Short mmCIF file of C-alpha atoms in Angstrom, two decimals:
data_model
loop_
_atom_site.label_atom_id
_atom_site.label_comp_id
_atom_site.label_asym_id
_atom_site.label_seq_id
_atom_site.Cartn_x
_atom_site.Cartn_y
_atom_site.Cartn_z
CA GLU M 151 0.05 -0.05 0.02
CA ASN M 152 1.30 3.46 -0.91
CA VAL M 153 2.43 5.33 2.25
CA ASP M 154 1.61 8.62 0.61
CA LEU M 155 -2.05 8.05 0.27
CA GLU M 156 -4.29 10.72 1.87
CA ILE M 157 -6.45 9.09 4.63
CA ALA M 158 -10.16 10.03 4.60
CA ILE M 159 -11.30 7.85 7.60
CA GLU M 160 -9.30 6.66 10.45
CA ALA M 161 -10.27 4.46 13.40
CA ASN M 162 -7.97 3.58 16.07
CA GLY M 163 -9.22 1.10 18.75
CA LEU M 164 -12.76 2.24 18.78
CA ARG M 165 -14.76 0.92 21.77
CA LYS M 166 -18.53 1.29 22.61
CA LYS M 167 -20.57 -0.16 25.37
CA PHE M 168 -24.25 0.03 26.16
CA ARG M 169 -24.58 -0.81 29.89
CA ASP M 170 -23.02 -4.19 30.23
CA PHE M 171 -23.08 -4.95 26.60
CA THR M 172 -19.79 -4.27 24.37
CA ALA M 173 -21.07 -3.42 20.92
CA VAL M 174 -17.67 -2.48 19.46
CA ASP M 175 -14.36 -3.40 20.84
CA GLY M 176 -11.17 -2.22 19.48
CA VAL M 177 -12.00 -1.47 15.93
CA SER M 178 -9.05 0.07 13.84
CA PHE M 179 -9.07 0.69 10.08
CA GLN M 180 -7.91 3.39 7.52
CA VAL M 181 -9.74 4.32 4.37
CA PRO M 182 -7.67 6.17 1.70
CA LYS M 183 -9.23 9.13 -0.02
CA GLY M 184 -11.61 8.11 -3.03
CA ARG M 185 -11.84 4.57 -2.23
CA ILE M 186 -14.84 2.34 -1.51
CA VAL M 187 -14.62 0.14 1.70
CA ALA M 188 -17.23 -2.23 3.03
CA ILE M 189 -17.71 -3.46 6.43
CA LEU M 190 -19.30 -6.74 6.30
CA GLY M 191 -21.07 -8.70 9.16
CA PRO M 192 -24.16 -9.88 10.26
CA ASN M 193 -26.93 -8.20 12.37
CA GLY M 194 -25.44 -7.32 15.74
CA ALA M 195 -21.84 -7.19 14.71
CA GLY M 196 -21.45 -3.47 15.60
CA LYS M 197 -21.44 -2.13 11.98
CA THR M 198 -24.05 0.81 12.47
CA THR M 199 -22.54 1.36 15.98
CA THR M 200 -19.26 2.06 14.36
CA VAL M 201 -20.64 4.14 11.60
CA ASN M 202 -22.57 6.37 13.98
CA MET M 203 -19.31 6.89 16.00
CA LEU M 204 -17.56 8.06 12.87
CA CYS M 205 -20.59 10.21 11.88
CA THR M 206 -20.66 11.88 15.42
CA LEU M 207 -23.87 10.44 16.38
CA LEU M 208 -22.48 8.38 19.20
CA THR M 209 -19.62 9.24 21.46
CA PRO M 210 -16.73 6.51 21.58
CA ASP M 211 -16.15 5.05 24.96
CA GLY M 212 -12.52 4.52 24.07
CA GLY M 213 -10.08 4.93 21.03
CA SER M 214 -10.31 7.75 18.54
CA ALA M 215 -11.35 8.42 14.96
CA SER M 216 -10.93 11.14 12.50
CA VAL M 217 -12.98 11.77 9.34
CA ALA M 218 -11.96 14.11 6.36
CA GLY M 219 -8.99 15.31 8.62
CA HIS M 220 -11.30 16.04 11.59
CA ASP M 221 -11.44 14.33 14.96
CA VAL M 222 -14.71 12.95 15.51
CA GLN M 223 -14.93 14.22 19.19
CA ARG M 224 -12.98 17.51 19.27
CA GLU M 225 -14.15 18.70 15.92
CA ALA M 226 -17.56 17.03 15.40
CA PRO M 227 -19.08 20.12 13.51
CA ALA M 228 -16.34 19.88 10.96
CA VAL M 229 -16.93 16.32 10.49
CA ARG M 230 -20.85 16.80 10.01
CA ARG M 231 -19.86 19.49 7.13
CA ALA M 232 -17.76 17.07 5.28
CA ILE M 233 -20.08 14.06 5.32
CA THR M 234 -23.43 12.55 4.56
CA LEU M 235 -24.95 9.40 5.98
CA THR M 236 -27.66 7.42 4.50
CA GLY M 237 -29.30 4.94 6.90
CA GLN M 238 -31.14 1.64 6.43
CA PHE M 239 -34.49 3.42 6.07
CA ALA M 240 -35.10 6.33 3.55
CA ALA M 241 -35.57 9.72 5.31
CA LEU M 242 -37.89 11.15 2.56
CA ASP M 243 -41.08 13.02 2.57
CA GLU M 244 -43.48 10.43 1.13
CA GLN M 245 -46.09 13.08 0.08
CA LEU M 246 -43.35 15.16 -1.97
CA THR M 247 -42.18 14.20 -5.55
CA GLY M 248 -38.54 13.20 -5.99
CA ARG M 249 -37.79 16.78 -7.27
CA GLU M 250 -39.62 18.32 -4.23
CA ASN M 251 -37.53 16.10 -1.89
CA LEU M 252 -34.11 17.29 -3.35
CA VAL M 253 -35.09 20.98 -3.48
CA MET M 254 -36.35 20.81 0.23
CA PHE M 255 -32.91 19.11 1.16
CA GLY M 256 -31.00 21.74 -0.63
CA ARG M 257 -33.08 24.67 1.03
CA LEU M 258 -32.47 22.92 4.38
CA LEU M 259 -28.87 22.98 3.92
CA GLY M 260 -28.83 26.72 2.97
CA LEU M 261 -28.99 26.70 -0.91
CA THR M 262 -31.13 29.55 -2.48
CA LYS M 263 -34.28 28.35 -4.04
CA LYS M 264 -32.57 28.71 -7.50
CA LYS M 265 -29.49 26.85 -6.49
CA ALA M 266 -31.49 24.16 -4.74
CA GLN M 267 -33.48 23.71 -8.08
CA VAL M 268 -30.32 23.55 -10.21
CA ARG M 269 -28.73 21.03 -7.98
CA ALA M 270 -31.99 18.87 -7.87
CA GLY M 271 -31.83 18.84 -11.56
CA GLU M 272 -28.20 17.79 -11.75
CA LEU M 273 -28.86 15.09 -9.38
CA LEU M 274 -32.00 13.45 -11.01
CA ASP M 275 -29.99 13.29 -14.15
CA PHE M 276 -26.88 11.89 -12.26
CA PHE M 277 -29.05 9.21 -10.62
CA GLY M 278 -31.23 8.46 -13.73
CA LEU M 279 -34.41 9.76 -11.98
CA GLU M 280 -35.18 12.53 -14.36
CA SER M 281 -38.32 10.47 -15.74
CA GLU M 282 -39.51 9.83 -12.20
CA ALA M 283 -38.98 13.29 -10.84
CA SER M 284 -42.58 14.24 -10.91
CA ARG M 285 -43.87 11.24 -9.09
CA LYS M 286 -44.58 11.29 -5.37
CA VAL M 287 -41.80 9.20 -3.56
CA ARG M 288 -44.50 7.01 -1.92
CA GLU M 289 -45.01 5.46 -5.55
CA TYR M 290 -41.22 4.67 -5.97
CA SER M 291 -39.94 1.18 -6.05
CA GLY M 292 -37.39 0.13 -3.38
CA GLY M 293 -34.58 0.76 -5.48
CA MET M 294 -35.66 4.09 -6.83
CA ARG M 295 -36.31 5.30 -3.10
CA ARG M 296 -32.78 4.35 -2.15
CA ARG M 297 -31.34 6.30 -5.17
CA ILE M 298 -33.46 9.25 -4.32
CA ASP M 299 -32.25 8.90 -0.68
CA ILE M 300 -28.70 8.67 -1.70
CA ALA M 301 -29.17 11.74 -3.99
CA CYS M 302 -30.43 13.77 -1.06
CA GLY M 303 -27.40 13.11 0.83
CA MET M 304 -25.40 14.42 -2.28
CA VAL M 305 -26.82 17.78 -2.46
CA THR M 306 -23.80 19.67 -0.78
CA ARG M 307 -21.07 17.34 -2.39
CA PRO M 308 -19.74 15.61 0.58
CA GLU M 309 -16.21 14.33 0.85
CA VAL M 310 -17.13 11.22 2.76
CA VAL M 311 -20.35 9.17 2.16
CA PHE M 312 -21.39 6.68 4.77
CA LEU M 313 -24.10 4.15 3.54
CA ASP M 314 -25.42 2.00 6.43
CA GLU M 315 -26.91 -1.26 4.81
CA PRO M 316 -27.81 0.63 1.52
CA THR M 317 -29.29 -2.55 -0.21
CA THR M 318 -31.44 -3.91 2.71
CA GLY M 319 -34.59 -5.24 1.56
CA LEU M 320 -33.89 -4.52 -2.24
CA ASP M 321 -34.31 -7.22 -4.78
CA PRO M 322 -31.10 -8.22 -6.84
CA ARG M 323 -31.68 -5.82 -9.76
CA SER M 324 -32.18 -2.89 -7.28
CA ARG M 325 -28.96 -3.95 -5.47
CA GLN M 326 -27.01 -4.05 -8.60
CA ASP M 327 -28.36 -0.44 -9.42
CA VAL M 328 -27.13 0.70 -5.94
CA TRP M 329 -23.59 -0.81 -6.49
CA ALA M 330 -23.34 0.99 -9.78
CA PHE M 331 -24.20 4.37 -8.18
CA VAL M 332 -21.62 3.73 -5.49
CA GLU M 333 -18.96 3.36 -8.18
CA GLN M 334 -20.37 6.48 -9.84
CA LEU M 335 -19.83 8.49 -6.63
CA ARG M 336 -16.43 7.14 -6.49
CA ALA M 337 -15.62 8.31 -9.86
CA LEU M 338 -16.48 11.86 -8.55
CA GLY M 339 -13.75 11.64 -5.91
CA VAL M 340 -16.08 10.80 -3.04
CA THR M 341 -14.67 8.21 -0.38
CA ILE M 342 -17.44 5.59 0.57
CA LEU M 343 -17.81 3.45 3.65
CA LEU M 344 -20.59 1.21 3.52
CA THR M 345 -21.95 -1.61 5.68
CA THR M 346 -23.58 -4.75 4.44
CA GLN M 347 -24.60 -8.24 5.06
CA TYR M 348 -24.29 -9.22 1.44
CA LEU M 349 -21.05 -10.98 0.63
CA GLU M 350 -21.18 -10.20 -3.06
#
């Protein structure tokens, strides 16, 4: 491995306990910038807990970590500005269309109305959802919902994307679609850490 690679995510001996249960014990790894790394394991293995510590949603009980060059405990706001997290369940407004969801996320993240609309158009095109942009999200298939969910996380062009079980509950074709979009994100220079139960 080239020692000159810039590290986007670094975990050193991360630990997390919930009362008497140790969910994560001594997890250490590095993810070079612009790479895709998957954490593979069954339910209960501590994958989501690890991601939540890296995303500043949980405070580690031991060890340290940095994301995009920022310490997850001392520089949590800077970490949050550099990342996006897409969880197992899409955080979308079912009553809005795909385009409206993207514009809403853009506005919530501080874009002007015009910039939010432009960015929504770019993302709909990138994720192959232009033809479905005017349909309400509640009518979307599982694969389309996952795509629009990931697209919402890309509104502000994050350096690091965390995908927690991005293909859970999807049929094989939709899973293939998600993996193809993950590759496209990497082509944009985004670092991706994902969790999965699927060996392929």
